[in-house]
Structure formats: structure tokens, C-alpha cells
PDB file of C-alpha atoms in Angstrom:
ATOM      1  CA  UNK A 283      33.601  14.662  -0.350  1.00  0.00           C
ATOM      2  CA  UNK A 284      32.896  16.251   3.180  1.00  0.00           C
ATOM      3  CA  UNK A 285      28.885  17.724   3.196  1.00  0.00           C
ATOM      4  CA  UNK A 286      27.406  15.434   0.150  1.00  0.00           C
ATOM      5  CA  UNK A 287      25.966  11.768   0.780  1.00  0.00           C
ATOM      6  CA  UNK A 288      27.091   9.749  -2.766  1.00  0.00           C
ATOM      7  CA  UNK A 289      24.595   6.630  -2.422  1.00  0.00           C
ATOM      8  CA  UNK A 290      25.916   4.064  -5.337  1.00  0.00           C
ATOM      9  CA  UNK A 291      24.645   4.950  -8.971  1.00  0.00           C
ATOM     10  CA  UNK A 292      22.470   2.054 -10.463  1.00  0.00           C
ATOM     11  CA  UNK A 293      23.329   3.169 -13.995  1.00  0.00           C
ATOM     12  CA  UNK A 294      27.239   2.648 -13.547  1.00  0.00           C
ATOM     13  CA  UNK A 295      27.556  -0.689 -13.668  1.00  0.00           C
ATOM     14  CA  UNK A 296      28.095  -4.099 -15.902  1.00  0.00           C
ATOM     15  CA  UNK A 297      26.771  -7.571 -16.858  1.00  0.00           C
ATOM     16  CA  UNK A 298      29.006 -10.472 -18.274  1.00  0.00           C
ATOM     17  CA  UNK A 299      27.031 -13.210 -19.509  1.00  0.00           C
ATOM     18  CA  UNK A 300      29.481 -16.553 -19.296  1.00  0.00           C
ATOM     19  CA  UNK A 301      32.268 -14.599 -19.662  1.00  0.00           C
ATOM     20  CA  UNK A 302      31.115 -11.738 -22.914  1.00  0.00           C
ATOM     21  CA  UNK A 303      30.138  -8.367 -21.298  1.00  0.00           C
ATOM     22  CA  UNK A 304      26.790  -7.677 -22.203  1.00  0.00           C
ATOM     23  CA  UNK A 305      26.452  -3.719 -23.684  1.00  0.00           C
ATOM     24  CA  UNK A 306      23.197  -4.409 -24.704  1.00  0.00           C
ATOM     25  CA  UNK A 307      22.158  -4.299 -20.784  1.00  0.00           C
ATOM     26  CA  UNK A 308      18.986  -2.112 -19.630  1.00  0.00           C
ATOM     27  CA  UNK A 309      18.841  -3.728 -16.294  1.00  0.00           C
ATOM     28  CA  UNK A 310      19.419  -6.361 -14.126  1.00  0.00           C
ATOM     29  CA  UNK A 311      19.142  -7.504 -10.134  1.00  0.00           C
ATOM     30  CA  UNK A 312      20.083 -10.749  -8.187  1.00  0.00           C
ATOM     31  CA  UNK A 313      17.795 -11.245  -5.317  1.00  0.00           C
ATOM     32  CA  UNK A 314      17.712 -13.548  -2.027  1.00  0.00           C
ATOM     33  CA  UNK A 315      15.397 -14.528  -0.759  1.00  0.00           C
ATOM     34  CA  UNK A 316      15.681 -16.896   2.713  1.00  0.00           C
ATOM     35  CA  UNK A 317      13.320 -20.002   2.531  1.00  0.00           C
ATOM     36  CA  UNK A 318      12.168 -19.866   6.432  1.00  0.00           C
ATOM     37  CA  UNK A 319       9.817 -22.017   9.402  1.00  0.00           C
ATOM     38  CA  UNK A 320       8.056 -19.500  11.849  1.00  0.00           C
ATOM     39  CA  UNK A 321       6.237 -21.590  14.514  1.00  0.00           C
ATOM     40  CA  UNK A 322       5.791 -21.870  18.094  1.00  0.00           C
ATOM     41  CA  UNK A 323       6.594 -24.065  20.837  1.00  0.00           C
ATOM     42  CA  UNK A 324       4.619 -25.071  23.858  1.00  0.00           C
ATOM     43  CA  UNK A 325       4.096 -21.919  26.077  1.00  0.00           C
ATOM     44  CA  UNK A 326       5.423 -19.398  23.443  1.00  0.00           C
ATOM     45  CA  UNK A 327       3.425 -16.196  23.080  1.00  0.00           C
ATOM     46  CA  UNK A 328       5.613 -15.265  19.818  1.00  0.00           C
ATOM     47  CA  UNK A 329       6.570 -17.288  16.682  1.00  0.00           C
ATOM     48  CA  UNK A 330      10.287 -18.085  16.370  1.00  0.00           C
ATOM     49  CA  UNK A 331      11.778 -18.042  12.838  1.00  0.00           C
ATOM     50  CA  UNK A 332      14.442 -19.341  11.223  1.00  0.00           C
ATOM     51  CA  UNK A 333      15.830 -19.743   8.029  1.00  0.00           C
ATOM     52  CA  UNK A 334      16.005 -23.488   6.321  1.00  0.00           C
ATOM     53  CA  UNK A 335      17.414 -22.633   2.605  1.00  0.00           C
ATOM     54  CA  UNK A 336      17.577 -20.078   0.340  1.00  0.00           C
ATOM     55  CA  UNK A 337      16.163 -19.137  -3.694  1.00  0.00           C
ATOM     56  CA  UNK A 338      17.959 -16.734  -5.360  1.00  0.00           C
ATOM     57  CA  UNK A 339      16.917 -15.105  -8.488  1.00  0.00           C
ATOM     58  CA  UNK A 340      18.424 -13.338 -11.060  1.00  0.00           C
ATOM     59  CA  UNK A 341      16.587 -10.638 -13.811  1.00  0.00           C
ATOM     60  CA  UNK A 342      17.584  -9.262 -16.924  1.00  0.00           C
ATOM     61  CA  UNK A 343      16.703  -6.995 -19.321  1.00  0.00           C
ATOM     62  CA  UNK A 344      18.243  -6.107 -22.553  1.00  0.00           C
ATOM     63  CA  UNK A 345      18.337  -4.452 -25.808  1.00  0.00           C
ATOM     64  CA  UNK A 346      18.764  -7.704 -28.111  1.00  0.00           C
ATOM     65  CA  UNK A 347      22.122  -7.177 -30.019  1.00  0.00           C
ATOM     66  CA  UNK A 348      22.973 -11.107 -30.275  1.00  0.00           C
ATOM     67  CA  UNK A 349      20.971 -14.085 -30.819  1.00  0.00           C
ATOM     68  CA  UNK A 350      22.146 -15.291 -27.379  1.00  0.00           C
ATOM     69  CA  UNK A 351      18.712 -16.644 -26.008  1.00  0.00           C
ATOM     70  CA  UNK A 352      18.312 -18.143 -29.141  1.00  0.00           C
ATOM     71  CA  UNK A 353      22.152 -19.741 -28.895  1.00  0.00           C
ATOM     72  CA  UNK A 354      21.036 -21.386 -25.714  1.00  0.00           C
ATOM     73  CA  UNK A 355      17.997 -23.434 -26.305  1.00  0.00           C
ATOM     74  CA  UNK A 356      19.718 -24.620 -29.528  1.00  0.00           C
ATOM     75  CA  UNK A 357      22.522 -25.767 -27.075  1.00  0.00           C
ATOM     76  CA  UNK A 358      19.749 -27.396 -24.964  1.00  0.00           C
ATOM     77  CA  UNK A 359      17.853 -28.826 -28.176  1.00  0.00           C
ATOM     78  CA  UNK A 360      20.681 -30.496 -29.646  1.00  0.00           C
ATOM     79  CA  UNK A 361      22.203 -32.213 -26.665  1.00  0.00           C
ATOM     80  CA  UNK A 362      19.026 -32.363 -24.033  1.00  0.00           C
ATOM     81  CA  UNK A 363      20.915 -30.948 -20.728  1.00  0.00           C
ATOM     82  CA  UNK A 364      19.757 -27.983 -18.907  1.00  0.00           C
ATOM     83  CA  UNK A 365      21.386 -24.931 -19.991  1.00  0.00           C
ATOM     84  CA  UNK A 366      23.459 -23.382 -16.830  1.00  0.00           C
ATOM     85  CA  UNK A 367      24.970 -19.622 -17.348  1.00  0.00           C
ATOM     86  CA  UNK A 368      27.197 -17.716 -15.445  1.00  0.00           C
ATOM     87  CA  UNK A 369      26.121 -14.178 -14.878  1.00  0.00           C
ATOM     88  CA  UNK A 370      28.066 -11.140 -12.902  1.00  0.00           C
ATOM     89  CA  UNK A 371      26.643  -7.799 -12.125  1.00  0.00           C
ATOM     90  CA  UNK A 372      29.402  -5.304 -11.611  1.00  0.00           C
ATOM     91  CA  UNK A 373      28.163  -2.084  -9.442  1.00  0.00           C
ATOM     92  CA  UNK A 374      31.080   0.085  -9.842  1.00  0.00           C
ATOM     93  CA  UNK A 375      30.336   4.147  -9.394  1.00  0.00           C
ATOM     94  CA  UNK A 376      33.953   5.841  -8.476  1.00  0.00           C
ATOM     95  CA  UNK A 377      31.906   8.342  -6.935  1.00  0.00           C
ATOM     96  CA  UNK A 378      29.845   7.246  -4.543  1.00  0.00           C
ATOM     97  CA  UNK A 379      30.649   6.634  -0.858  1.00  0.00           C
ATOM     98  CA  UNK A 380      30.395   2.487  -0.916  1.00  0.00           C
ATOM     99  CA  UNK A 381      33.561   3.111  -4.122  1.00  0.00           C
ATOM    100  CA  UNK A 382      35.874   4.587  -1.584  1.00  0.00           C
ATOM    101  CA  UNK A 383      35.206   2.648   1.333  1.00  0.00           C
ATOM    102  CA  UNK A 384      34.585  -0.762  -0.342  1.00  0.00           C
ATOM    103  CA  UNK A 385      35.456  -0.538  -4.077  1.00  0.00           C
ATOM    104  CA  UNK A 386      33.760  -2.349  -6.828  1.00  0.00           C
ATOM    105  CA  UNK A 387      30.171  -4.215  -5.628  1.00  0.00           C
ATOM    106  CA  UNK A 388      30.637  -7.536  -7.516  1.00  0.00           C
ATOM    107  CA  UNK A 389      27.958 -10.607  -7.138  1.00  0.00           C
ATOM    108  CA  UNK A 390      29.144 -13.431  -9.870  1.00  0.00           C
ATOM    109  CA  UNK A 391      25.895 -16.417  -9.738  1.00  0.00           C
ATOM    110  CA  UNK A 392      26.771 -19.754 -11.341  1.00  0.00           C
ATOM    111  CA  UNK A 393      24.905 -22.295 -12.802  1.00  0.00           C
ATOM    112  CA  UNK A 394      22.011 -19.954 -13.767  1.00  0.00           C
ATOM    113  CA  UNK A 395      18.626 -21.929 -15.299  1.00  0.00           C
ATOM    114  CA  UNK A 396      16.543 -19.769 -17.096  1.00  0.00           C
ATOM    115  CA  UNK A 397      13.194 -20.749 -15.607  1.00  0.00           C
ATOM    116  CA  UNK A 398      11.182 -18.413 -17.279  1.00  0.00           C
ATOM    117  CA  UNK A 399       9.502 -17.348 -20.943  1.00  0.00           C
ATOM    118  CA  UNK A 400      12.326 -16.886 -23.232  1.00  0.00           C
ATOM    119  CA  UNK A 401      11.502 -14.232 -26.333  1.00  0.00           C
ATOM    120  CA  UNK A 402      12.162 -15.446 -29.594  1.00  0.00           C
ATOM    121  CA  UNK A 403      10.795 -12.975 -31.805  1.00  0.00           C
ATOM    122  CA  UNK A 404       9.103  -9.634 -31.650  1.00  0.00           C
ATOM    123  CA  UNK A 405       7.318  -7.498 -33.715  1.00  0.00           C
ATOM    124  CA  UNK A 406       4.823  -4.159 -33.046  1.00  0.00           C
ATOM    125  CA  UNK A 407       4.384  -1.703 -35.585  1.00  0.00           C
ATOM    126  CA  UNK A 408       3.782   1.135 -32.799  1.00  0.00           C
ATOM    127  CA  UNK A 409       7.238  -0.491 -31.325  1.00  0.00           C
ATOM    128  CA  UNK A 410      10.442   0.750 -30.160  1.00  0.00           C
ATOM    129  CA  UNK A 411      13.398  -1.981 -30.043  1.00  0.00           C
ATOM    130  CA  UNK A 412      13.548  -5.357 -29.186  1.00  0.00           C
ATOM    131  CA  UNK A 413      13.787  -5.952 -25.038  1.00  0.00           C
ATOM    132  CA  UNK A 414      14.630  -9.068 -23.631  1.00  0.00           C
ATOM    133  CA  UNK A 415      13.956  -9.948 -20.352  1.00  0.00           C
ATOM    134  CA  UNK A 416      15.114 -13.562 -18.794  1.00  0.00           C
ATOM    135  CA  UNK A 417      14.424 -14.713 -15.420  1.00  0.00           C
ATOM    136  CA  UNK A 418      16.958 -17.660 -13.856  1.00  0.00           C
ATOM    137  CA  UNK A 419      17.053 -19.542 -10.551  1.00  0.00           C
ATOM    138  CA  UNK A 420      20.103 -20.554  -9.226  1.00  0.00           C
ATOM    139  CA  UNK A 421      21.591 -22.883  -6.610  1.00  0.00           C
ATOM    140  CA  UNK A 422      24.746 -20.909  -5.772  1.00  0.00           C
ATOM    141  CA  UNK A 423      26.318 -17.425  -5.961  1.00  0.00           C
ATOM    142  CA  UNK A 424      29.611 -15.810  -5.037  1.00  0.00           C
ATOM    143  CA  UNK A 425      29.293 -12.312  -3.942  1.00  0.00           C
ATOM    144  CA  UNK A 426      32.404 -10.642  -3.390  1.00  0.00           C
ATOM    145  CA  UNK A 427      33.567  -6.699  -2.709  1.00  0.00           C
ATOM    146  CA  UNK A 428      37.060  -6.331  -5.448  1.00  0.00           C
ATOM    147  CA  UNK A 429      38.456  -3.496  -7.308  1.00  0.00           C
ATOM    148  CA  UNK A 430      38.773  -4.200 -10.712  1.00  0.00           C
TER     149      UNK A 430
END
């Protein structure tokens, strides 16, 4: 395309949760956030920063099509270790500008802990559908640009 700008589509994409692709997805985002020291030294007029570690934090929302959530705290009930999860979000809009130049966007984050409420049940009688939505901190993630 020669006049248009194509910024990357949000609604093309994918989640696979350890390893099942997730169709019941409504959203999702991985986030970093730098843990950082701002200070100043002797004479300085301005605070220096710099960055000492990192949090990153992954959100999802679904449509509940699987008893997955449920699945994992049995998993944690019955043998007492912290459930880790592998999740990859999969950006991949053939028509936008970042496809041709780059390809695929693809951030995989491993060892996921759901740190947050986790929905068990749900009822409203002014209700739609179930929606999930999980919130994990993680200690490492592999971000990668691939075509698929």
C-alpha cells in the first residue's frame, strides 16, 4: 500500500494457553513494567534513574468454553505446588504495515502464576455469558518477531 498507514489490528490475533489455542479469547495484554531507583548525588540538580528489575504482567479475558481455571487449582489442590502456565499472544494482521516489514508479533511468557481472583462460578439473571478474566505475574518472557 503506497498513501494508507495500516497500524496492526488488535482483533487479529491469538492466545495458546500451555500449548491449546484459546478461541474462547476476548482479550488479552502482557505488560512491562521496569522496577527503577531515581535519586541524586551530591551536587546534582536532576534525579538520575535507572532501572534495577522488572514485573511483567499478563491479562486475560475470556468467554468460558472449558473448565480450565477450574483444571488448575485442582492441579494445585491435589499436589500443593504453584500452578505455572505458559501463555503466547500472537499479533498477526497480514495487512498492516508492522506484517510486511516484521511479520507475525509473537511474545510467549513462561511460568505464569495467576496472582489474582480466579472465577469459579457465575450467575446474573440480567446476564450475558460467562467472562473470565485472570491476572498472572511472571518471572520471564520470550518475545520474539516470527512468521508462522
Amino acid at each position: 500500500m503506497e498513501y494508507n498507514v495500516r497500524p496492526i489490528s488488535i482483533r487479529d490475533g491469538k492466545i495458546i494457553i500451555d500449548g491449546v489455542e484459546a478461541g474462547d479469547s476476548v482479550s488479552a495484554s502482557g505488560v512491562f513494567t521496569p522496577d527503577t531507583w531515581s535519586g541524586k548525588q551530591l551536587g546534582d540538580k536532576s534525579n538520575s534513574t535507572r532501572w534495577l528489575g522488572y514485573n511483567i504482567t499478563v491479562a486475560l479475558t475470556r468467554h468460558r468454553s472449558n473448565p480450565w481455571i477450574k483444571e488448575v487449582i485442582k492441579k494445585y489442590k491435589d499436589t500443593g505446588k504453584t500452578p505455572e502456565i505458559t501463555i503466547q499472544g500472537i499479533m498477526c494482521d497480514g495487512d498492516s504495515d508492522f506484517f510486511d516489514k516484521y511479520g507475525n508479533d509473537v511474545c510467549t511468557f513462561v511460568g505464569c502464576v495467576p496472582t489474582g481472583a480466579m472465577p469459579l462460578t457465575s450467575l446474573d439473571s440480567n446476564g450475558d455469558v460467562v467472562t473470565d478474566s485472570l491476572t498472572t505475574k511472571l518471572t520471564w518472557c520470550f518475545c520474539e518477531i516470527s512468521i508462522l
